[in-house]
Amino acid sequence: MSVNIMIADDHSMIREGLRNLLEIDGDVKVIAEAGDGDECLEKLKAEKPDVLLLDINMPNKNGLDVLKIIRKEKMNVKVLILTIHNEIEYLMSAVEIGIDGYILKDSESSVLKKAIFTINNGDTFIQPSLTPMLNSRMVRKESDKIKIESLTKREFDVLKLLAQGLFNKEIASTLNISERTVKNHVSNIFKKIGVADRTQAAVFAIRNNLIGVF
């Protein structure tokens, strides 16, 4: 029994090339195509493919926006991100939203086929060359989580304001505490999150999306 595939990519030549490549052996059937995010969501509901090959860069909702909606609405489809992006930030975002697979467009056809059948069988498939970066980032993410949890609520508030570029005097005024108390908090924050200065602390806060947390 063949796997029913839908391809979502804003380049028609890429969609055509993928269709020709995937349908050669008869074990994969492309039942729908979409050139943007809105069309992708509409056709997903109408065609109900087994696997969606999803590009990240698309108009009218990019691939990650589409993925969020798929997960929010609990659509019954396996999602394989097929993209040019090998940056860990894109992969981490996709993993956090919830993907079944993630491979690069320069992968060999055998890798693409393997990814499709792997996720269709209920397992996950991540581009092998990206796995070390993902593992490293996941370890750091868990380490950062432990560091964040070690902060008191006041230290957490000070860190957020520090990351927004406020000086100690401004932080003190905002939180209605003394400047000396702010200095003590900043010193404790540096020790707990393992940084040496305000710039590194700000980078830590931004990396962990703390600035918008209230």
mmCIF file of C-alpha atoms in Angstrom:
data_model
loop_
_atom_site.group_PDB
_atom_site.id
_atom_site.type_symbol
_atom_site.label_atom_id
_atom_site.label_comp_id
_atom_site.label_asym_id
_atom_site.label_seq_id
_atom_site.Cartn_x
_atom_site.Cartn_y
_atom_site.Cartn_z
ATOM 1 C CA MET A 1 0.000 0.000 0.000
ATOM 2 C CA SER A 2 1.467 3.372 -1.030
ATOM 3 C CA VAL A 3 1.932 6.348 1.273
ATOM 4 C CA ASN A 4 -0.223 9.340 0.321
ATOM 5 C CA ILE A 5 1.828 12.523 0.282
ATOM 6 C CA MET A 6 1.080 16.218 0.099
ATOM 7 C CA ILE A 7 3.803 18.689 -0.923
ATOM 8 C CA ALA A 8 3.704 22.288 0.334
ATOM 9 C CA ASP A 9 6.342 24.499 -1.287
ATOM 10 C CA ASP A 10 6.070 27.878 -2.989
ATOM 11 C CA HIS A 11 8.270 26.804 -5.928
ATOM 12 C CA SER A 12 6.336 24.856 -8.565
ATOM 13 C CA MET A 13 9.516 23.348 -10.038
ATOM 14 C CA ILE A 14 10.472 21.907 -6.656
ATOM 15 C CA ARG A 15 7.004 20.429 -6.223
ATOM 16 C CA GLU A 16 7.170 18.898 -9.696
ATOM 17 C CA GLY A 17 10.659 17.533 -9.093
ATOM 18 C CA LEU A 18 9.638 15.974 -5.785
ATOM 19 C CA ARG A 19 6.539 14.439 -7.326
ATOM 20 C CA ASN A 20 8.563 12.829 -10.133
ATOM 21 C CA LEU A 21 11.203 11.631 -7.700
ATOM 22 C CA LEU A 22 8.812 10.162 -5.153
ATOM 23 C CA GLU A 23 6.431 8.424 -7.545
ATOM 24 C CA ILE A 24 9.081 6.502 -9.493
ATOM 25 C CA ASP A 25 8.789 3.262 -7.490
ATOM 26 C CA GLY A 26 5.036 3.395 -6.922
ATOM 27 C CA ASP A 27 5.332 3.176 -3.136
ATOM 28 C CA VAL A 28 4.543 6.878 -2.694
ATOM 29 C CA LYS A 29 1.634 8.783 -4.228
ATOM 30 C CA VAL A 30 1.447 12.580 -4.281
ATOM 31 C CA ILE A 31 -2.260 13.372 -3.875
ATOM 32 C CA ALA A 32 -2.057 17.151 -3.378
ATOM 33 C CA GLU A 33 0.195 20.185 -3.679
ATOM 34 C CA ALA A 34 0.125 23.672 -2.184
ATOM 35 C CA GLY A 35 2.074 26.831 -2.926
ATOM 36 C CA ASP A 36 1.423 28.754 0.289
ATOM 37 C CA GLY A 37 0.393 28.272 3.897
ATOM 38 C CA ASP A 38 -3.306 29.019 3.536
ATOM 39 C CA GLU A 39 -3.683 26.691 0.558
ATOM 40 C CA CYS A 40 -1.791 24.023 2.465
ATOM 41 C CA LEU A 41 -4.219 24.119 5.390
ATOM 42 C CA GLU A 42 -7.253 24.040 3.100
ATOM 43 C CA LYS A 43 -6.000 21.047 1.115
ATOM 44 C CA LEU A 44 -4.909 19.191 4.243
ATOM 45 C CA LYS A 45 -8.493 19.170 5.467
ATOM 46 C CA ALA A 46 -9.868 18.179 2.065
ATOM 47 C CA GLU A 47 -7.314 15.575 0.941
ATOM 48 C CA LYS A 48 -6.180 14.085 4.296
ATOM 49 C CA PRO A 49 -2.701 12.835 3.256
ATOM 50 C CA ASP A 50 -0.654 10.457 5.385
ATOM 51 C CA VAL A 51 2.445 12.654 5.254
ATOM 52 C CA LEU A 52 2.935 16.373 4.588
ATOM 53 C CA LEU A 53 6.242 17.538 3.089
ATOM 54 C CA LEU A 54 6.377 21.093 4.404
ATOM 55 C CA ASP A 55 8.733 23.895 3.406
ATOM 56 C CA ILE A 56 9.466 26.616 5.978
ATOM 57 C CA ASN A 57 9.661 29.598 3.608
ATOM 58 C CA MET A 58 6.162 30.101 2.182
ATOM 59 C CA PRO A 59 3.859 33.113 1.773
ATOM 60 C CA ASN A 60 0.510 33.444 3.571
ATOM 61 C CA LYS A 61 1.741 31.609 6.693
ATOM 62 C CA ASN A 62 5.187 30.067 6.708
ATOM 63 C CA GLY A 63 5.833 26.413 7.452
ATOM 64 C CA LEU A 64 6.221 26.890 11.193
ATOM 65 C CA ASP A 65 2.933 28.809 11.370
ATOM 66 C CA VAL A 66 1.243 25.989 9.457
ATOM 67 C CA LEU A 67 2.790 23.444 11.809
ATOM 68 C CA LYS A 68 1.427 25.312 14.842
ATOM 69 C CA ILE A 69 -2.089 25.210 13.420
ATOM 70 C CA ILE A 70 -1.783 21.535 12.516
ATOM 71 C CA ARG A 71 -0.817 20.691 16.093
ATOM 72 C CA LYS A 72 -3.376 23.031 17.643
ATOM 73 C CA GLU A 73 -6.195 21.533 15.598
ATOM 74 C CA LYS A 74 -4.838 17.996 16.098
ATOM 75 C CA MET A 75 -4.889 17.148 12.401
ATOM 76 C CA ASN A 76 -4.106 13.511 11.707
ATOM 77 C CA VAL A 77 -1.060 13.941 9.467
ATOM 78 C CA LYS A 78 2.658 13.253 9.843
ATOM 79 C CA VAL A 79 4.742 16.354 9.142
ATOM 80 C CA LEU A 80 8.163 16.232 7.509
ATOM 81 C CA ILE A 81 9.893 19.603 7.261
ATOM 82 C CA LEU A 82 11.867 19.737 4.009
ATOM 83 C CA THR A 83 13.955 22.907 3.973
ATOM 84 C CA ILE A 84 17.186 24.656 3.039
ATOM 85 C CA HIS A 85 17.635 25.811 6.640
ATOM 86 C CA ASN A 86 20.303 23.924 8.557
ATOM 87 C CA GLU A 87 20.427 26.481 11.383
ATOM 88 C CA ILE A 88 19.715 24.967 14.780
ATOM 89 C CA GLU A 89 17.193 27.722 15.620
ATOM 90 C CA TYR A 90 14.805 26.565 12.893
ATOM 91 C CA LEU A 91 15.169 22.936 13.932
ATOM 92 C CA MET A 92 14.640 23.751 17.617
ATOM 93 C CA SER A 93 11.522 25.787 16.808
ATOM 94 C CA ALA A 94 10.111 22.924 14.753
ATOM 95 C CA VAL A 95 10.920 20.369 17.454
ATOM 96 C CA GLU A 96 9.285 22.499 20.155
ATOM 97 C CA ILE A 97 6.112 22.908 18.076
ATOM 98 C CA GLY A 98 6.072 19.219 17.268
ATOM 99 C CA ILE A 99 7.431 17.654 14.095
ATOM 100 C CA ASP A 100 7.743 14.070 12.955
ATOM 101 C CA GLY A 101 10.744 14.684 10.727
ATOM 102 C CA TYR A 102 13.180 17.355 9.545
ATOM 103 C CA ILE A 103 15.511 17.020 6.559
ATOM 104 C CA LEU A 104 17.353 19.327 4.189
ATOM 105 C CA LYS A 105 16.526 19.839 0.542
ATOM 106 C CA ASP A 106 19.992 18.785 -0.536
ATOM 107 C CA SER A 107 19.459 15.308 0.920
ATOM 108 C CA GLU A 108 19.694 12.307 -1.380
ATOM 109 C CA SER A 109 16.439 10.755 -2.560
ATOM 110 C CA SER A 110 17.124 7.643 -0.475
ATOM 111 C CA VAL A 111 17.237 9.788 2.685
ATOM 112 C CA LEU A 112 13.974 11.499 1.761
ATOM 113 C CA LYS A 113 12.250 8.175 1.142
ATOM 114 C CA LYS A 114 13.618 6.774 4.407
ATOM 115 C CA ALA A 115 12.346 9.825 6.293
ATOM 116 C CA ILE A 116 8.868 9.464 4.786
ATOM 117 C CA PHE A 117 8.506 5.783 5.614
ATOM 118 C CA THR A 118 10.051 6.237 9.064
ATOM 119 C CA ILE A 119 7.597 8.907 10.179
ATOM 120 C CA ASN A 120 4.669 7.178 8.487
ATOM 121 C CA ASN A 121 5.434 4.176 10.707
ATOM 122 C CA GLY A 122 5.205 6.348 13.807
ATOM 123 C CA ASP A 123 8.881 7.121 14.452
ATOM 124 C CA THR A 124 10.774 10.395 14.114
ATOM 125 C CA PHE A 125 13.504 11.198 11.606
ATOM 126 C CA ILE A 126 15.975 14.067 11.931
ATOM 127 C CA GLN A 127 18.621 14.808 9.307
ATOM 128 C CA PRO A 128 21.644 12.815 10.599
ATOM 129 C CA SER A 129 24.038 15.759 10.147
ATOM 130 C CA LEU A 130 21.805 17.915 12.401
ATOM 131 C CA THR A 131 21.465 15.433 15.251
ATOM 132 C CA PRO A 132 24.699 16.410 17.087
ATOM 133 C CA MET A 133 23.663 20.101 17.072
ATOM 134 C CA LEU A 134 20.180 19.217 18.285
ATOM 135 C CA ASN A 135 21.502 17.047 21.112
ATOM 136 C CA SER A 136 23.927 19.776 22.169
ATOM 137 C CA ARG A 137 21.198 22.428 22.167
ATOM 138 C CA MET A 138 18.802 20.203 24.111
ATOM 139 C CA VAL A 139 21.456 19.625 26.778
ATOM 140 C CA ARG A 140 22.121 23.370 27.019
ATOM 141 C CA LYS A 141 18.407 24.104 27.132
ATOM 142 C CA GLU A 142 17.963 21.742 30.077
ATOM 143 C CA SER A 143 20.990 23.281 31.802
ATOM 144 C CA ASP A 144 19.579 26.788 31.274
ATOM 145 C CA LYS A 145 16.227 25.658 32.668
ATOM 146 C CA ILE A 146 17.883 24.513 35.889
ATOM 147 C CA LYS A 147 19.741 27.833 36.160
ATOM 148 C CA ILE A 148 16.538 29.827 35.627
ATOM 149 C CA GLU A 149 14.720 27.810 38.276
ATOM 150 C CA SER A 150 17.501 28.642 40.754
ATOM 151 C CA LEU A 151 16.676 32.354 40.559
ATOM 152 C CA THR A 152 14.385 33.959 43.103
ATOM 153 C CA LYS A 153 11.406 35.888 41.740
ATOM 154 C CA ARG A 154 13.145 39.200 42.412
ATOM 155 C CA GLU A 155 16.332 38.010 40.685
ATOM 156 C CA PHE A 156 14.220 36.887 37.745
ATOM 157 C CA ASP A 157 12.643 40.339 37.505
ATOM 158 C CA VAL A 158 16.044 42.038 37.705
ATOM 159 C CA LEU A 159 17.431 39.788 34.963
ATOM 160 C CA LYS A 160 14.561 40.645 32.608
ATOM 161 C CA LEU A 161 15.039 44.375 33.150
ATOM 162 C CA LEU A 162 18.812 44.062 32.821
ATOM 163 C CA ALA A 163 18.326 42.280 29.493
ATOM 164 C CA GLN A 164 16.178 45.181 28.297
ATOM 165 C CA GLY A 165 19.178 47.476 28.772
ATOM 166 C CA LEU A 166 18.181 49.163 32.035
ATOM 167 C CA PHE A 167 20.927 50.398 34.367
ATOM 168 C CA ASN A 168 20.935 49.533 38.075
ATOM 169 C CA LYS A 169 19.432 52.900 39.027
ATOM 170 C CA GLU A 170 16.585 52.424 36.525
ATOM 171 C CA ILE A 171 15.978 48.857 37.718
ATOM 172 C CA ALA A 172 15.861 50.069 41.305
ATOM 173 C CA SER A 173 13.297 52.730 40.398
ATOM 174 C CA THR A 174 11.173 50.262 38.408
ATOM 175 C CA LEU A 175 11.108 47.672 41.184
ATOM 176 C CA ASN A 176 10.980 50.227 44.011
ATOM 177 C CA ILE A 177 14.093 48.872 45.701
ATOM 178 C CA SER A 178 17.485 50.386 46.511
ATOM 179 C CA GLU A 179 20.304 50.503 43.989
ATOM 180 C CA ARG A 180 22.494 48.606 46.444
ATOM 181 C CA THR A 181 19.915 45.802 46.546
ATOM 182 C CA VAL A 182 19.914 45.688 42.741
ATOM 183 C CA LYS A 183 23.712 45.358 42.715
ATOM 184 C CA ASN A 184 23.453 42.409 45.113
ATOM 185 C CA HIS A 185 20.804 40.782 42.949
ATOM 186 C CA VAL A 186 22.897 41.268 39.803
ATOM 187 C CA SER A 187 25.909 39.691 41.492
ATOM 188 C CA ASN A 188 23.832 36.681 42.574
ATOM 189 C CA ILE A 189 22.330 36.362 39.081
ATOM 190 C CA PHE A 190 25.786 36.265 37.476
ATOM 191 C CA LYS A 191 26.830 33.443 39.799
ATOM 192 C CA LYS A 192 23.655 31.401 39.342
ATOM 193 C CA ILE A 193 23.513 31.530 35.555
ATOM 194 C CA GLY A 194 27.281 31.339 35.104
ATOM 195 C CA VAL A 195 28.053 34.616 33.314
ATOM 196 C CA ALA A 196 30.685 37.279 33.831
ATOM 197 C CA ASP A 197 28.972 40.497 32.800
ATOM 198 C CA ARG A 198 25.708 42.213 31.873
ATOM 199 C CA THR A 199 26.059 41.480 28.169
ATOM 200 C CA GLN A 200 26.364 37.752 28.766
ATOM 201 C CA ALA A 201 23.412 37.898 31.158
ATOM 202 C CA ALA A 202 21.333 39.684 28.512
ATOM 203 C CA VAL A 203 22.265 37.078 25.909
ATOM 204 C CA PHE A 204 21.214 34.339 28.350
ATOM 205 C CA ALA A 205 17.839 36.025 28.901
ATOM 206 C CA ILE A 206 17.224 36.583 25.187
ATOM 207 C CA ARG A 207 18.273 33.011 24.320
ATOM 208 C CA ASN A 208 15.710 31.699 26.771
ATOM 209 C CA ASN A 209 12.946 34.099 25.697
ATOM 210 C CA LEU A 210 12.735 35.685 29.141
ATOM 211 C CA ILE A 211 12.302 39.308 28.124
ATOM 212 C CA GLY A 212 8.624 38.890 27.248
ATOM 213 C CA VAL A 213 7.879 36.776 30.325
ATOM 214 C CA PHE A 214 5.927 38.557 33.069
#
